[in-house]
Amino acid sequence: MSHMPAADTALLTLDGDSLGIAALARFAAGATRLALSDAAWDRIAEARGIVDGIVEAGVPAYGITTGFGSQKDFAVDPRRDAAFNLAVLTGHATRAPGPRAPAAVIRAALAVQLNGWARGWSGVRPALCAAQLARANAGVAPDVRYGSSIGASDIVGLSQLALPLVGRAADGPGADSFASAAPPLDALAAKEAMSLLNSNALTLAAGALALAEAKRLLDALDLAAALSLEGFRGNPGAWSETVERAHPQAGHAAAGQALRRLLADSVLWQPGAPRLLQDPLSFRCAPQIHGAARTALAWAWEAWEAALNAVADNPLIDRATGAAVSHGSMETTLLAVVLDALRLALGKAVEASGERVHKLQWPSFSGLPAGLAAEAGAAGGVQFLNLGHIAAAKVAAARIAAQPVSLQYRGQVCDGVEDVGGMAPFAVEETERQLDAAWTALAVEAAVAAWAIDRRTLPVDGLGRGLRDPWQSIRPLLPIGREGEAPFDLGPVEAWLRTWEMPA
């Protein structure tokens, strides 16, 4: 469980327009505290005044003076606003067996929700925002379950998250602290239940953290490939800037620059150093394949950051006209599509990683003994440790997770009103699953590549400048010459890889 940040922790000020993935990830990790800008508080108060006016006038307005969804044709008695809003949250907070949202996702979801309210389109009271802000900064989280959203608002999970605001008991290890982070509100006012549950805050939060992780993974992809080229004694000419000038693609260029930075001052750049004129495509095409993933990530990043600063709350409160405007912006097809594209590209990149692993331990390709064993025999080397099989299994898992989910909705819910669903929650879930498999696959490649470098007895100062420290960090984690004495644990290699940062 995370804890409340120290009072002197840096502030992340939400204004509804500028929340980025990196800043959100830092808040989720407990590195910052939230505040709302003065202008945001003014917008929130102004929009609330419009909602109060609609209620006083008795004007039909979806979710304000009427029911929700298929019950939209029923009026709400303003004298029962508090009871109605509480009933909506309680009724929608059904708990089904399933995984719990991590505390970091809960923290990020609260920030996303508050950032949406900061734009002044929702009509919630400033008191509600203040209570939610206090809970966001408390650094603890109640039990919120995944598995109940089709990408048209995270209604069930957000209802579970909202109940402590009105003093209803929450579940989970952080529930009591979350509930006590601020005094519970006496009651909810008109429209507030709708604003609490009608967004994709959980999906956006989890997806943003996954994209931040994917960005780190792409750097690790380049590191693993560069280590493999050294271990293979491959030809870096295919990764040269000349190729990029002839084939201008932004992602390709970014990947090529990263690979060359890692390989700077490598002996491989010297004439005659590479073993082959042309390497297998998994080596030769690494900049193009990694570049495709970088391009897909850039698209997803742009779409996600736009969504972090957009309002899905329905209806919108237009401060310019005083109108309540019903809409469909809670729909998440774009978010699902960009993650589908990213997973397809990552799946291809992880596939290439697996192929490099096999080529490194394949004598006819690598020129090294079978399995990189120190000497021929029945036991020894990476093949004896089944690293190739582990890589193949993780590549398969990454490819399975790459399958698109955007077209998988088949349901008819809310009495046929909700007849399409964006499927973004499933796209996020599959992305998280793929990232886990990819990290392990890359850990195998890094381990096998480091093993091959050791097997060739290459001097450290002959490696690429960006590879020397990584090789010296990975080498002690490998049981080279001790295969079979104790089970090899790849975990430390993967843990190191997850924390490695690309040199500037």
Short mmCIF file of C-alpha atoms in Angstrom, two decimals:
data_model
loop_
_atom_site.label_atom_id
_atom_site.label_comp_id
_atom_site.label_asym_id
_atom_site.label_seq_id
_atom_site.Cartn_x
_atom_site.Cartn_y
_atom_site.Cartn_z
CA MET A 1 0.00 0.00 0.00
CA SER A 2 1.31 3.44 -0.83
CA HIS A 3 1.29 6.18 1.79
CA MET A 4 0.39 9.83 1.81
CA PRO A 5 3.14 11.93 0.22
CA ALA A 6 5.14 14.20 2.49
CA ALA A 7 3.88 17.74 2.88
CA ASP A 8 6.83 19.09 0.91
CA THR A 9 6.23 16.76 -2.04
CA ALA A 10 6.09 18.63 -5.34
CA LEU A 11 2.65 19.72 -6.50
CA LEU A 12 0.95 18.64 -9.69
CA THR A 13 -1.59 21.36 -10.44
CA LEU A 14 -4.57 20.22 -12.47
CA ASP A 15 -6.07 22.75 -14.86
CA GLY A 16 -8.05 20.45 -17.16
CA ASP A 17 -5.82 21.09 -20.15
CA SER A 18 -2.24 19.98 -19.53
CA LEU A 19 -2.18 16.65 -17.69
CA GLY A 20 0.42 14.39 -19.28
CA ILE A 21 1.17 10.69 -18.98
CA ALA A 22 4.57 11.20 -17.36
CA ALA A 23 3.18 13.58 -14.73
CA LEU A 24 0.27 11.24 -14.03
CA ALA A 25 2.66 8.31 -13.58
CA ARG A 26 4.72 10.31 -11.09
CA PHE A 27 1.61 11.11 -9.07
CA ALA A 28 0.50 7.47 -9.16
CA ALA A 29 3.90 6.50 -7.76
CA GLY A 30 3.48 8.92 -4.84
CA ALA A 31 6.10 11.41 -6.06
CA THR A 32 3.75 14.41 -6.21
CA ARG A 33 0.62 15.83 -4.60
CA LEU A 34 -2.41 17.19 -6.42
CA ALA A 35 -3.87 20.67 -6.42
CA LEU A 36 -6.42 22.39 -8.66
CA SER A 37 -5.70 25.72 -10.29
CA ASP A 38 -7.61 28.81 -9.14
CA ALA A 39 -9.22 29.07 -12.57
CA ALA A 40 -10.38 25.46 -12.27
CA TRP A 41 -12.13 26.16 -8.97
CA ASP A 42 -13.88 29.15 -10.58
CA ARG A 43 -15.08 27.05 -13.52
CA ILE A 44 -16.31 24.31 -11.20
CA ALA A 45 -18.36 26.78 -9.16
CA GLU A 46 -19.80 28.46 -12.25
CA ALA A 47 -20.93 25.15 -13.76
CA ARG A 48 -22.48 24.10 -10.46
CA GLY A 49 -24.58 27.24 -10.44
CA ILE A 50 -26.02 26.23 -13.81
CA VAL A 51 -26.96 22.77 -12.50
CA ASP A 52 -28.68 24.31 -9.49
CA GLY A 53 -30.61 26.57 -11.85
CA ILE A 54 -31.76 23.62 -13.96
CA VAL A 55 -33.01 21.82 -10.85
CA GLU A 56 -34.83 24.90 -9.57
CA ALA A 57 -36.50 25.47 -12.94
CA GLY A 58 -37.52 21.82 -13.25
CA VAL A 59 -36.21 21.66 -16.81
CA PRO A 60 -35.91 18.08 -18.16
CA ALA A 61 -32.17 17.35 -18.30
CA TYR A 62 -30.69 13.88 -18.60
CA GLY A 63 -29.11 12.65 -15.37
CA ILE A 64 -29.96 15.89 -13.56
CA THR A 65 -33.74 15.93 -13.36
CA THR A 66 -34.24 12.50 -14.97
CA GLY A 67 -33.00 8.98 -14.46
CA PHE A 68 -30.05 7.39 -16.29
CA GLY A 69 -29.74 5.05 -19.24
CA SER A 70 -32.92 3.15 -20.00
CA GLN A 71 -34.61 5.00 -17.10
CA LYS A 72 -34.05 8.37 -18.71
CA ASP A 73 -37.78 8.94 -19.23
CA PHE A 74 -38.50 9.00 -15.50
CA ALA A 75 -38.34 12.32 -13.66
CA VAL A 76 -36.45 12.72 -10.38
CA ASP A 77 -38.19 14.53 -7.56
CA PRO A 78 -35.72 17.25 -6.48
CA ARG A 79 -36.67 16.59 -2.87
CA ARG A 80 -35.20 13.12 -3.31
CA ASP A 81 -31.98 14.13 -5.08
CA ALA A 82 -29.75 12.93 -2.25
CA ALA A 83 -31.51 9.58 -1.93
CA PHE A 84 -31.61 9.11 -5.70
CA ASN A 85 -27.90 9.84 -6.19
CA LEU A 86 -26.93 7.53 -3.33
CA ALA A 87 -29.14 4.78 -4.72
CA VAL A 88 -27.51 5.16 -8.13
CA LEU A 89 -24.00 4.73 -6.70
CA THR A 90 -24.99 1.87 -4.42
CA GLY A 91 -26.88 0.07 -7.14
CA HIS A 92 -24.06 0.37 -9.65
CA ALA A 93 -21.33 -0.73 -7.21
CA THR A 94 -22.05 -4.45 -7.60
CA ARG A 95 -19.00 -6.54 -6.73
CA ALA A 96 -18.14 -9.44 -8.98
CA PRO A 97 -15.13 -11.72 -8.50
CA GLY A 98 -12.14 -10.38 -10.34
CA PRO A 99 -8.77 -8.67 -10.01
CA ARG A 100 -8.45 -5.56 -7.88
CA ALA A 101 -7.24 -2.32 -9.37
CA PRO A 102 -3.76 -1.56 -7.98
CA ALA A 103 -3.39 1.41 -5.65
CA ALA A 104 -1.34 3.26 -8.28
CA VAL A 105 -4.21 2.94 -10.76
CA ILE A 106 -6.71 4.18 -8.16
CA ARG A 107 -4.55 7.22 -7.44
CA ALA A 108 -4.18 7.95 -11.14
CA ALA A 109 -7.92 7.48 -11.72
CA LEU A 110 -8.75 10.04 -9.05
CA ALA A 111 -6.37 12.49 -10.73
CA VAL A 112 -7.99 11.87 -14.11
CA GLN A 113 -11.44 12.39 -12.65
CA LEU A 114 -10.42 15.62 -10.93
CA ASN A 115 -8.73 16.90 -14.08
CA GLY A 116 -11.97 16.37 -15.99
CA TRP A 117 -13.95 18.25 -13.37
CA ALA A 118 -11.36 21.06 -13.49
CA ARG A 119 -12.48 21.90 -17.01
CA GLY A 120 -15.81 23.08 -15.67
CA TRP A 121 -18.12 20.99 -17.85
CA SER A 122 -19.43 18.65 -15.14
CA GLY A 123 -21.39 20.72 -12.66
CA VAL A 124 -20.21 19.03 -9.46
CA ARG A 125 -19.97 21.09 -6.28
CA PRO A 126 -16.60 22.46 -5.16
CA ALA A 127 -17.15 20.56 -1.90
CA LEU A 128 -17.21 17.26 -3.79
CA CYS A 129 -14.01 18.18 -5.62
CA ALA A 130 -12.31 19.09 -2.35
CA ALA A 131 -13.28 15.78 -0.76
CA GLN A 132 -12.06 13.81 -3.77
CA LEU A 133 -8.84 15.82 -3.84
CA ALA A 134 -8.15 14.95 -0.20
CA ARG A 135 -8.65 11.26 -0.91
CA ALA A 136 -6.41 11.40 -3.97
CA ASN A 137 -3.61 12.88 -1.88
CA ALA A 138 -4.12 10.33 0.91
CA GLY A 139 -2.20 7.74 -1.10
CA VAL A 140 -4.40 4.78 -0.15
CA ALA A 141 -7.13 2.98 -2.03
CA PRO A 142 -10.25 0.92 -1.42
CA ASP A 143 -11.10 -2.31 -3.18
CA VAL A 144 -12.14 -1.52 -6.75
CA ARG A 145 -12.63 -4.45 -9.10
CA TYR A 146 -11.74 -4.73 -12.76
CA GLY A 147 -13.79 -6.61 -15.31
CA SER A 148 -17.06 -4.69 -15.52
CA SER A 149 -16.52 -2.10 -18.25
CA ILE A 150 -16.96 -2.39 -22.01
CA GLY A 151 -15.46 1.01 -22.73
CA ALA A 152 -18.49 3.26 -22.38
CA SER A 153 -17.70 4.55 -18.86
CA ASP A 154 -16.20 2.55 -15.99
CA ILE A 155 -19.52 2.74 -14.17
CA VAL A 156 -19.23 -0.19 -11.77
CA GLY A 157 -15.65 0.39 -10.65
CA LEU A 158 -16.10 4.13 -10.27
CA SER A 159 -19.24 3.58 -8.19
CA GLN A 160 -17.21 1.36 -5.86
CA LEU A 161 -14.60 4.11 -5.66
CA ALA A 162 -17.18 6.82 -4.94
CA LEU A 163 -19.15 5.28 -2.06
CA PRO A 164 -16.67 6.31 0.69
CA LEU A 165 -17.37 9.94 -0.25
CA VAL A 166 -20.78 9.58 1.34
CA GLY A 167 -19.67 7.47 4.28
CA ARG A 168 -20.54 4.10 2.83
CA ALA A 169 -18.05 1.45 3.86
CA ALA A 170 -15.49 0.47 1.25
CA ASP A 171 -13.58 -2.78 1.15
CA GLY A 172 -9.89 -3.54 0.84
CA PRO A 173 -6.71 -2.96 2.84
CA GLY A 174 -6.75 0.81 2.32
CA ALA A 175 -10.48 1.33 2.72
CA ASP A 176 -10.56 2.81 6.21
CA SER A 177 -7.76 5.28 5.52
CA PHE A 178 -9.32 6.23 2.20
CA ALA A 179 -12.70 6.83 3.82
CA SER A 180 -11.18 8.90 6.62
CA ALA A 181 -8.94 11.05 4.41
CA ALA A 182 -11.67 13.70 4.50
CA PRO A 183 -14.99 13.93 6.34
CA PRO A 184 -17.72 12.23 4.30
CA LEU A 185 -20.18 14.47 2.54
CA ASP A 186 -23.60 14.65 4.14
CA ALA A 187 -25.18 13.85 0.79
CA LEU A 188 -24.69 14.08 -2.94
CA ALA A 189 -26.46 16.78 -4.90
CA ALA A 190 -28.17 16.62 -8.29
CA LYS A 191 -26.02 15.16 -11.09
CA GLU A 192 -23.11 14.25 -8.82
CA ALA A 193 -23.62 10.49 -8.97
CA MET A 194 -23.54 10.77 -12.75
CA SER A 195 -20.28 12.75 -12.64
CA LEU A 196 -18.71 10.27 -10.24
CA LEU A 197 -19.43 7.19 -12.30
CA ASN A 198 -19.73 8.44 -15.88
CA SER A 199 -16.15 8.56 -17.11
CA ASN A 200 -13.37 6.21 -18.20
CA ALA A 201 -11.06 7.31 -15.40
CA LEU A 202 -9.99 3.80 -14.40
CA THR A 203 -9.31 2.78 -17.99
CA LEU A 204 -7.44 6.00 -18.72
CA ALA A 205 -5.39 5.63 -15.55
CA ALA A 206 -4.39 2.02 -16.18
CA GLY A 207 -3.72 2.73 -19.84
CA ALA A 208 -1.55 5.75 -19.08
CA LEU A 209 0.60 3.70 -16.70
CA ALA A 210 0.85 0.95 -19.32
CA LEU A 211 1.98 3.46 -21.95
CA ALA A 212 4.61 4.85 -19.58
CA GLU A 213 5.84 1.28 -19.12
CA ALA A 214 5.75 0.64 -22.88
CA LYS A 215 8.02 3.64 -23.39
CA ARG A 216 10.59 2.07 -21.06
CA LEU A 217 10.15 -1.28 -22.79
CA LEU A 218 11.02 0.22 -26.17
CA ASP A 219 14.33 1.44 -24.76
CA ALA A 220 14.94 -2.06 -23.38
CA LEU A 221 14.20 -3.50 -26.82
CA ASP A 222 16.98 -1.39 -28.28
CA LEU A 223 19.36 -2.40 -25.49
CA ALA A 224 18.68 -6.11 -25.98
CA ALA A 225 19.09 -5.85 -29.75
CA ALA A 226 22.36 -3.93 -29.44
CA LEU A 227 23.74 -6.47 -26.95
CA SER A 228 22.73 -9.24 -29.35
CA LEU A 229 24.52 -7.58 -32.26
CA GLU A 230 27.68 -7.45 -30.15
CA GLY A 231 27.29 -11.09 -29.10
CA PHE A 232 26.56 -12.14 -32.68
CA ARG A 233 29.38 -9.97 -34.07
CA GLY A 234 26.82 -8.60 -36.46
CA ASN A 235 27.06 -5.83 -39.02
CA PRO A 236 25.93 -2.41 -37.72
CA GLY A 237 26.02 -0.93 -41.21
CA ALA A 238 22.34 -1.77 -41.63
CA TRP A 239 21.65 0.50 -38.65
CA SER A 240 23.48 3.49 -40.13
CA GLU A 241 22.09 6.98 -40.59
CA THR A 242 22.51 6.55 -44.35
CA VAL A 243 19.69 4.01 -44.35
CA GLU A 244 17.40 6.46 -42.54
CA ARG A 245 18.08 9.24 -45.02
CA ALA A 246 16.98 6.96 -47.83
CA HIS A 247 13.97 5.64 -45.91
CA PRO A 248 12.62 8.56 -43.85
CA GLN A 249 10.31 7.31 -41.12
CA ALA A 250 10.26 9.06 -37.76
CA GLY A 251 10.04 5.87 -35.71
CA HIS A 252 12.79 4.19 -37.73
CA ALA A 253 15.04 7.20 -37.22
CA ALA A 254 14.39 7.32 -33.46
CA ALA A 255 15.16 3.62 -33.08
CA GLY A 256 18.26 3.92 -35.26
CA GLN A 257 19.57 6.83 -33.22
CA ALA A 258 19.07 4.90 -29.98
CA LEU A 259 20.81 1.80 -31.34
CA ARG A 260 23.76 3.81 -32.62
CA ARG A 261 24.04 5.63 -29.29
CA LEU A 262 24.33 2.28 -27.53
CA LEU A 263 26.88 1.03 -30.08
CA ALA A 264 29.00 4.18 -30.16
CA ASP A 265 32.74 3.35 -30.31
CA SER A 266 32.08 -0.37 -30.72
CA VAL A 267 34.76 -2.37 -32.49
CA LEU A 268 31.98 -3.57 -34.79
CA TRP A 269 32.09 -0.25 -36.67
CA GLN A 270 35.67 -1.00 -37.76
CA PRO A 271 36.17 -2.53 -41.23
CA GLY A 272 36.33 -6.31 -41.10
CA ALA A 273 34.99 -6.60 -37.56
CA PRO A 274 31.50 -7.94 -38.45
CA ARG A 275 31.48 -11.65 -39.26
CA LEU A 276 28.92 -11.40 -42.07
CA LEU A 277 28.14 -9.02 -44.91
CA GLN A 278 24.44 -9.37 -44.11
CA ASP A 279 22.86 -10.63 -40.90
CA PRO A 280 19.50 -12.40 -40.48
CA LEU A 281 16.56 -10.02 -40.73
CA SER A 282 15.84 -10.06 -36.99
CA PHE A 283 19.17 -8.22 -36.62
CA ARG A 284 19.23 -6.24 -39.84
CA CYS A 285 15.67 -4.92 -39.57
CA ALA A 286 15.69 -4.03 -35.87
CA PRO A 287 15.48 -0.25 -36.52
CA GLN A 288 12.50 -0.70 -38.82
CA ILE A 289 10.68 -3.09 -36.49
CA HIS A 290 11.43 -1.11 -33.34
CA GLY A 291 10.58 2.04 -35.27
CA ALA A 292 7.11 0.73 -36.04
CA ALA A 293 6.55 0.23 -32.32
CA ARG A 294 7.79 3.74 -31.60
CA THR A 295 5.41 5.17 -34.20
CA ALA A 296 2.51 3.21 -32.73
CA LEU A 297 3.44 4.36 -29.23
CA ALA A 298 3.54 7.99 -30.37
CA TRP A 299 0.01 7.64 -31.79
CA ALA A 300 -1.27 6.01 -28.63
CA TRP A 301 0.49 8.57 -26.43
CA GLU A 302 -1.09 11.47 -28.33
CA ALA A 303 -4.58 9.96 -28.19
CA TRP A 304 -4.24 9.12 -24.51
CA GLU A 305 -3.03 12.54 -23.45
CA ALA A 306 -5.91 14.12 -25.35
CA ALA A 307 -8.33 11.86 -23.48
CA LEU A 308 -6.73 12.72 -20.12
CA ASN A 309 -7.72 16.33 -20.78
CA ALA A 310 -11.15 15.64 -22.23
CA VAL A 311 -14.56 15.38 -20.59
CA ALA A 312 -16.70 12.25 -20.88
CA ASP A 313 -19.23 13.31 -18.24
CA ASN A 314 -22.77 13.20 -19.65
CA PRO A 315 -24.47 15.62 -19.88
CA LEU A 316 -22.01 18.44 -20.39
CA ILE A 317 -22.75 21.73 -18.67
CA ASP A 318 -22.14 24.48 -21.22
CA ARG A 319 -21.20 27.56 -19.22
CA ALA A 320 -21.54 29.76 -22.30
CA THR A 321 -25.21 28.92 -22.87
CA GLY A 322 -26.33 27.41 -19.58
CA ALA A 323 -27.47 24.27 -21.40
CA ALA A 324 -27.07 20.62 -20.41
CA VAL A 325 -25.84 18.83 -23.53
CA SER A 326 -26.19 15.06 -23.89
CA HIS A 327 -23.49 13.35 -25.95
CA GLY A 328 -21.46 10.16 -26.50
CA SER A 329 -17.90 11.15 -25.68
CA MET A 330 -17.57 8.36 -23.12
CA GLU A 331 -17.08 6.07 -26.15
CA THR A 332 -13.52 4.69 -26.32
CA THR A 333 -13.02 3.21 -29.78
CA LEU A 334 -10.00 5.39 -30.53
CA LEU A 335 -8.31 4.35 -27.29
CA ALA A 336 -8.86 0.68 -28.10
CA VAL A 337 -7.64 1.09 -31.67
CA VAL A 338 -4.39 2.84 -30.74
CA LEU A 339 -3.58 0.18 -28.15
CA ASP A 340 -4.45 -2.57 -30.63
CA ALA A 341 -1.97 -1.01 -33.06
CA LEU A 342 0.68 -0.72 -30.36
CA ARG A 343 0.30 -4.36 -29.33
CA LEU A 344 0.59 -5.52 -32.93
CA ALA A 345 3.82 -3.56 -33.34
CA LEU A 346 5.20 -4.71 -29.99
CA GLY A 347 4.28 -8.29 -30.84
CA LYS A 348 6.40 -8.06 -33.98
CA ALA A 349 9.30 -6.53 -32.04
CA VAL A 350 9.19 -9.25 -29.37
CA GLU A 351 9.02 -11.88 -32.11
CA ALA A 352 12.26 -10.49 -33.58
CA SER A 353 13.84 -10.58 -30.12
CA GLY A 354 13.02 -14.27 -29.85
CA GLU A 355 14.57 -14.94 -33.24
CA ARG A 356 17.80 -13.23 -32.20
CA VAL A 357 17.93 -15.47 -29.13
CA HIS A 358 17.75 -18.56 -31.31
CA LYS A 359 20.38 -17.27 -33.74
CA LEU A 360 22.80 -16.54 -30.89
CA GLN A 361 22.73 -20.14 -29.65
CA TRP A 362 22.58 -21.73 -33.11
CA PRO A 363 26.14 -22.73 -34.14
CA SER A 364 25.61 -22.42 -37.88
CA PHE A 365 24.52 -18.79 -37.41
CA SER A 366 26.58 -17.63 -34.43
CA GLY A 367 29.80 -19.55 -35.00
CA LEU A 368 29.73 -20.43 -31.30
CA PRO A 369 29.37 -23.85 -29.64
CA ALA A 370 25.84 -25.20 -29.31
CA GLY A 371 23.95 -23.38 -26.60
CA LEU A 372 27.03 -21.21 -25.91
CA ALA A 373 28.43 -24.00 -23.73
CA ALA A 374 32.03 -23.57 -22.64
CA GLU A 375 32.83 -27.06 -23.91
CA ALA A 376 30.98 -29.78 -25.75
CA GLY A 377 29.06 -32.12 -23.48
CA ALA A 378 25.70 -33.29 -22.25
CA ALA A 379 25.23 -30.33 -19.90
CA GLY A 380 25.97 -26.64 -20.09
CA GLY A 381 25.20 -23.36 -21.76
CA VAL A 382 21.98 -21.49 -22.24
CA GLN A 383 20.36 -24.39 -24.10
CA PHE A 384 20.76 -26.54 -21.00
CA LEU A 385 18.86 -23.87 -19.03
CA ASN A 386 16.05 -23.88 -21.60
CA LEU A 387 16.30 -20.14 -22.13
CA GLY A 388 15.34 -20.58 -25.76
CA HIS A 389 12.15 -22.36 -24.75
CA ILE A 390 11.31 -19.67 -22.23
CA ALA A 391 11.84 -17.00 -24.88
CA ALA A 392 9.62 -18.89 -27.31
CA ALA A 393 6.87 -19.20 -24.71
CA LYS A 394 6.98 -15.49 -23.90
CA VAL A 395 7.01 -14.57 -27.58
CA ALA A 396 3.91 -16.71 -28.04
CA ALA A 397 2.25 -15.00 -25.07
CA ALA A 398 3.09 -11.57 -26.49
CA ARG A 399 1.68 -12.53 -29.88
CA ILE A 400 -1.53 -13.88 -28.35
CA ALA A 401 -1.98 -10.65 -26.39
CA ALA A 402 -1.42 -8.69 -29.60
CA GLN A 403 -4.73 -9.83 -31.08
CA PRO A 404 -7.03 -6.80 -31.59
CA VAL A 405 -10.00 -6.38 -29.28
CA SER A 406 -11.70 -3.39 -30.91
CA LEU A 407 -14.28 -5.50 -32.76
CA GLN A 408 -15.04 -8.01 -30.02
CA TYR A 409 -18.11 -6.35 -28.46
CA ARG A 410 -21.25 -8.40 -29.07
CA GLY A 411 -23.55 -7.26 -26.28
CA GLN A 412 -26.84 -5.45 -25.92
CA VAL A 413 -26.98 -3.75 -22.53
CA CYS A 414 -29.14 -1.10 -20.90
CA ASP A 415 -32.26 -2.41 -22.68
CA GLY A 416 -30.57 -2.03 -26.06
CA VAL A 417 -29.53 1.59 -25.53
CA GLU A 418 -25.85 0.71 -25.19
CA ASP A 419 -25.54 -1.32 -28.37
CA VAL A 420 -21.87 -0.51 -29.08
CA GLY A 421 -18.84 -0.54 -26.79
CA GLY A 422 -15.37 0.88 -27.36
CA MET A 423 -13.56 -2.03 -25.62
CA ALA A 424 -10.71 0.13 -24.33
CA PRO A 425 -10.60 -1.64 -20.93
CA PHE A 426 -9.85 -4.92 -22.70
CA ALA A 427 -7.21 -3.23 -24.86
CA VAL A 428 -5.53 -1.97 -21.69
CA GLU A 429 -5.73 -5.40 -20.06
CA GLU A 430 -4.15 -7.12 -23.06
CA THR A 431 -1.45 -4.44 -23.24
CA GLU A 432 -0.55 -5.05 -19.60
CA ARG A 433 -0.45 -8.79 -20.26
CA GLN A 434 1.76 -8.31 -23.31
CA LEU A 435 4.17 -6.02 -21.48
CA ASP A 436 4.71 -8.63 -18.77
CA ALA A 437 5.54 -11.28 -21.37
CA ALA A 438 7.74 -8.88 -23.31
CA TRP A 439 9.89 -7.96 -20.31
CA THR A 440 10.68 -11.62 -19.69
CA ALA A 441 11.43 -12.24 -23.37
CA LEU A 442 13.82 -9.29 -23.40
CA ALA A 443 15.44 -10.48 -20.18
CA VAL A 444 16.18 -13.77 -21.94
CA GLU A 445 17.67 -11.94 -24.93
CA ALA A 446 19.81 -9.72 -22.73
CA ALA A 447 21.03 -12.76 -20.76
CA VAL A 448 21.83 -14.81 -23.86
CA ALA A 449 23.52 -11.85 -25.57
CA ALA A 450 25.64 -11.17 -22.48
CA TRP A 451 26.50 -14.87 -22.39
CA ALA A 452 27.60 -14.77 -26.03
CA ILE A 453 29.76 -11.71 -25.38
CA ASP A 454 31.40 -13.56 -22.50
CA ARG A 455 31.82 -16.71 -24.60
CA ARG A 456 33.74 -14.72 -27.21
CA THR A 457 35.93 -13.19 -24.45
CA LEU A 458 35.35 -9.73 -25.89
CA PRO A 459 37.07 -6.88 -24.03
CA VAL A 460 34.63 -4.54 -22.32
CA ASP A 461 36.19 -1.45 -23.87
CA GLY A 462 35.54 -2.91 -27.31
CA LEU A 463 31.78 -2.93 -26.76
CA GLY A 464 29.53 -0.03 -27.60
CA ARG A 465 29.89 2.77 -25.08
CA GLY A 466 26.25 2.45 -24.03
CA LEU A 467 26.58 -1.32 -23.55
CA ARG A 468 29.57 -1.53 -21.25
CA ASP A 469 27.79 -0.80 -17.98
CA PRO A 470 24.76 -2.97 -18.88
CA TRP A 471 26.99 -5.94 -19.75
CA GLN A 472 28.92 -5.56 -16.51
CA SER A 473 25.62 -5.42 -14.59
CA ILE A 474 24.09 -8.46 -16.28
CA ARG A 475 27.17 -10.73 -16.38
CA PRO A 476 27.31 -11.39 -12.58
CA LEU A 477 23.63 -12.39 -12.62
CA LEU A 478 24.32 -15.31 -14.98
CA PRO A 479 25.45 -18.80 -13.92
CA ILE A 480 28.10 -19.01 -16.60
CA GLY A 481 30.18 -22.13 -15.95
CA ARG A 482 27.83 -23.14 -13.13
CA GLU A 483 24.88 -24.38 -15.18
CA GLY A 484 22.93 -27.07 -13.36
CA GLU A 485 24.46 -26.46 -9.94
CA ALA A 486 21.34 -24.58 -8.84
CA PRO A 487 18.17 -23.49 -10.63
CA PHE A 488 18.84 -20.30 -12.57
CA ASP A 489 16.61 -17.37 -11.60
CA LEU A 490 16.04 -14.99 -14.51
CA GLY A 491 14.16 -12.62 -12.19
CA PRO A 492 17.16 -10.46 -11.22
CA VAL A 493 18.00 -9.92 -14.89
CA GLU A 494 14.43 -8.84 -15.63
CA ALA A 495 14.32 -6.63 -12.53
CA TRP A 496 17.53 -4.91 -13.60
CA LEU A 497 16.22 -4.45 -17.14
CA ARG A 498 12.98 -2.88 -15.91
CA THR A 499 14.93 -0.20 -14.03
CA TRP A 500 17.58 0.50 -16.67
CA GLU A 501 17.45 3.92 -18.32
CA MET A 502 18.66 4.78 -21.81
CA PRO A 503 21.77 7.00 -21.61
CA ALA A 504 21.31 10.53 -22.88
#
